[in-house]
Amino acid sequence: KLNTPFYPNFNIPAHRILNASGILSGATSFETYDQQKILLESEGVTVIRTDKGWKTDLKKYQWKTTLDDALYFESVFKQNNI
């Protein structure tokens, strides 16, 4: 689960954290190199192999933030002087 000073109460499963290009970049955080891919696929996320690694389509699968989300993040950033 993701739990950092920037996201103190978020219970986001680690396998859902991707880099900005949609590349699965957390292989070293899992028991096997393909565990993140397997977990995403078990949730119905399509993962394809590219020359840069396993990748998802962020236009299709990325988290869509709401105004409430943005306001929450703004308050967290202000509390942390970011």
Short mmCIF file of the C-alpha atoms (twelve columns), coordinates in Angstrom:
data_MODEL
# 
_entry.id   MODEL 
# 
loop_
_atom_site.group_PDB 
_atom_site.id 
_atom_site.type_symbol 
_atom_site.label_atom_id 
_atom_site.label_alt_id 
_atom_site.label_comp_id 
_atom_site.label_asym_id 
_atom_site.label_seq_id 
_atom_site.Cartn_x 
_atom_site.Cartn_y 
_atom_site.Cartn_z 
_atom_site.pdbx_PDB_model_num 
ATOM 1  C CA . LYS A 1  0.000   0.000   0.000   1 
ATOM 2  C CA . LEU A 2  1.111   3.537   -0.703  1 
ATOM 3  C CA . ASN A 3  1.593   5.519   2.466   1 
ATOM 4  C CA . THR A 4  3.936   8.500   2.285   1 
ATOM 5  C CA . PRO A 5  3.981   11.975  3.851   1 
ATOM 6  C CA . PHE A 6  2.338   13.247  0.663   1 
ATOM 7  C CA . TYR A 7  -0.423  10.630  0.743   1 
ATOM 8  C CA . PRO A 8  -0.768  9.899   4.469   1 
ATOM 9  C CA . ASN A 9  -4.081  8.065   4.447   1 
ATOM 10 C CA . PHE A 10 -4.248  6.628   0.965   1 
ATOM 11 C CA . ASN A 11 -4.680  2.892   0.704   1 
ATOM 12 C CA . ILE A 12 -3.562  2.556   -2.892  1 
ATOM 13 C CA . PRO A 13 -2.254  -0.911  -3.731  1 
ATOM 14 C CA . ALA A 14 1.395   -0.628  -4.779  1 
ATOM 15 C CA . HIS A 15 0.807   -2.507  -8.035  1 
ATOM 16 C CA . ARG A 16 -1.354  0.394   -9.255  1 
ATOM 17 C CA . ILE A 17 1.525   2.873   -9.100  1 
ATOM 18 C CA . LEU A 18 3.014   3.421   -12.571 1 
ATOM 19 C CA . ASN A 19 5.429   5.944   -13.987 1 
ATOM 20 C CA . ALA A 20 4.182   8.965   -15.969 1 
ATOM 21 C CA . SER A 21 4.394   7.041   -19.257 1 
ATOM 22 C CA . GLY A 22 2.321   4.111   -18.019 1 
ATOM 23 C CA . ILE A 23 5.367   1.865   -17.677 1 
ATOM 24 C CA . LEU A 24 5.297   -0.639  -14.814 1 
ATOM 25 C CA . SER A 25 8.451   0.450   -13.050 1 
ATOM 26 C CA . GLY A 26 8.097   -1.199  -9.653  1 
ATOM 27 C CA . ALA A 27 9.343   -4.711  -10.419 1 
ATOM 28 C CA . THR A 28 11.921  -4.620  -7.638  1 
ATOM 29 C CA . SER A 29 9.153   -3.970  -5.098  1 
ATOM 30 C CA . PHE A 30 7.449   -7.290  -5.786  1 
ATOM 31 C CA . GLU A 31 8.290   -10.928 -5.170  1 
ATOM 32 C CA . THR A 32 8.598   -11.678 -8.902  1 
ATOM 33 C CA . TYR A 33 9.445   -9.398  -11.831 1 
ATOM 34 C CA . ASP A 34 5.982   -9.860  -13.368 1 
ATOM 35 C CA . GLN A 35 3.823   -9.737  -10.228 1 
ATOM 36 C CA . GLN A 36 2.741   -6.117  -10.843 1 
ATOM 37 C CA . LYS A 37 1.652   -7.051  -14.374 1 
ATOM 38 C CA . ILE A 38 -0.241  -10.100 -13.128 1 
ATOM 39 C CA . LEU A 39 -2.056  -8.102  -10.433 1 
ATOM 40 C CA . LEU A 40 -3.069  -5.372  -12.893 1 
ATOM 41 C CA . GLU A 41 -4.299  -7.931  -15.408 1 
ATOM 42 C CA . SER A 42 -6.336  -9.623  -12.665 1 
ATOM 43 C CA . GLU A 43 -8.179  -6.296  -12.322 1 
ATOM 44 C CA . GLY A 44 -8.902  -6.160  -16.043 1 
ATOM 45 C CA . VAL A 45 -6.082  -3.783  -16.990 1 
ATOM 46 C CA . THR A 46 -4.449  -4.561  -20.332 1 
ATOM 47 C CA . VAL A 47 -0.655  -4.643  -20.085 1 
ATOM 48 C CA . ILE A 48 1.482   -4.833  -23.215 1 
ATOM 49 C CA . ARG A 49 5.195   -5.486  -23.688 1 
ATOM 50 C CA . THR A 50 7.167   -2.607  -25.240 1 
ATOM 51 C CA . ASP A 51 10.876  -2.032  -25.794 1 
ATOM 52 C CA . LYS A 52 10.796  0.105   -22.616 1 
ATOM 53 C CA . GLY A 53 9.016   -2.499  -20.491 1 
ATOM 54 C CA . TRP A 54 5.482   -3.529  -19.580 1 
ATOM 55 C CA . LYS A 55 3.027   -0.689  -20.236 1 
ATOM 56 C CA . THR A 56 -0.634  0.249   -19.772 1 
ATOM 57 C CA . ASP A 57 -2.728  2.775   -21.681 1 
ATOM 58 C CA . LEU A 58 -2.968  5.718   -19.285 1 
ATOM 59 C CA . LYS A 59 -5.655  7.380   -21.404 1 
ATOM 60 C CA . LYS A 60 -7.849  4.404   -20.648 1 
ATOM 61 C CA . TYR A 61 -6.805  3.408   -17.120 1 
ATOM 62 C CA . GLN A 62 -5.396  6.442   -15.304 1 
ATOM 63 C CA . TRP A 63 -7.056  7.853   -12.221 1 
ATOM 64 C CA . LYS A 64 -9.321  10.760  -13.126 1 
ATOM 65 C CA . THR A 65 -9.097  13.349  -10.391 1 
ATOM 66 C CA . THR A 66 -12.086 15.343  -9.253  1 
ATOM 67 C CA . LEU A 67 -12.249 18.871  -7.883  1 
ATOM 68 C CA . ASP A 68 -12.523 17.370  -4.392  1 
ATOM 69 C CA . ASP A 69 -9.333  15.376  -5.051  1 
ATOM 70 C CA . ALA A 70 -7.527  18.512  -6.234  1 
ATOM 71 C CA . LEU A 71 -8.623  20.473  -3.167  1 
ATOM 72 C CA . TYR A 72 -7.494  17.651  -0.890  1 
ATOM 73 C CA . PHE A 73 -4.071  17.500  -2.555  1 
ATOM 74 C CA . GLU A 74 -3.777  21.274  -2.344  1 
ATOM 75 C CA . SER A 75 -4.349  21.109  1.416   1 
ATOM 76 C CA . VAL A 76 -1.804  18.263  1.824   1 
ATOM 77 C CA . PHE A 77 0.776   20.183  -0.201  1 
ATOM 78 C CA . LYS A 78 0.213   23.329  1.850   1 
ATOM 79 C CA . GLN A 79 0.542   21.378  5.120   1 
ATOM 80 C CA . ASN A 80 3.836   19.961  3.872   1 
ATOM 81 C CA . ASN A 81 5.092   23.279  2.444   1 
ATOM 82 C CA . ILE A 82 5.224   21.911  -1.055  1 
# 
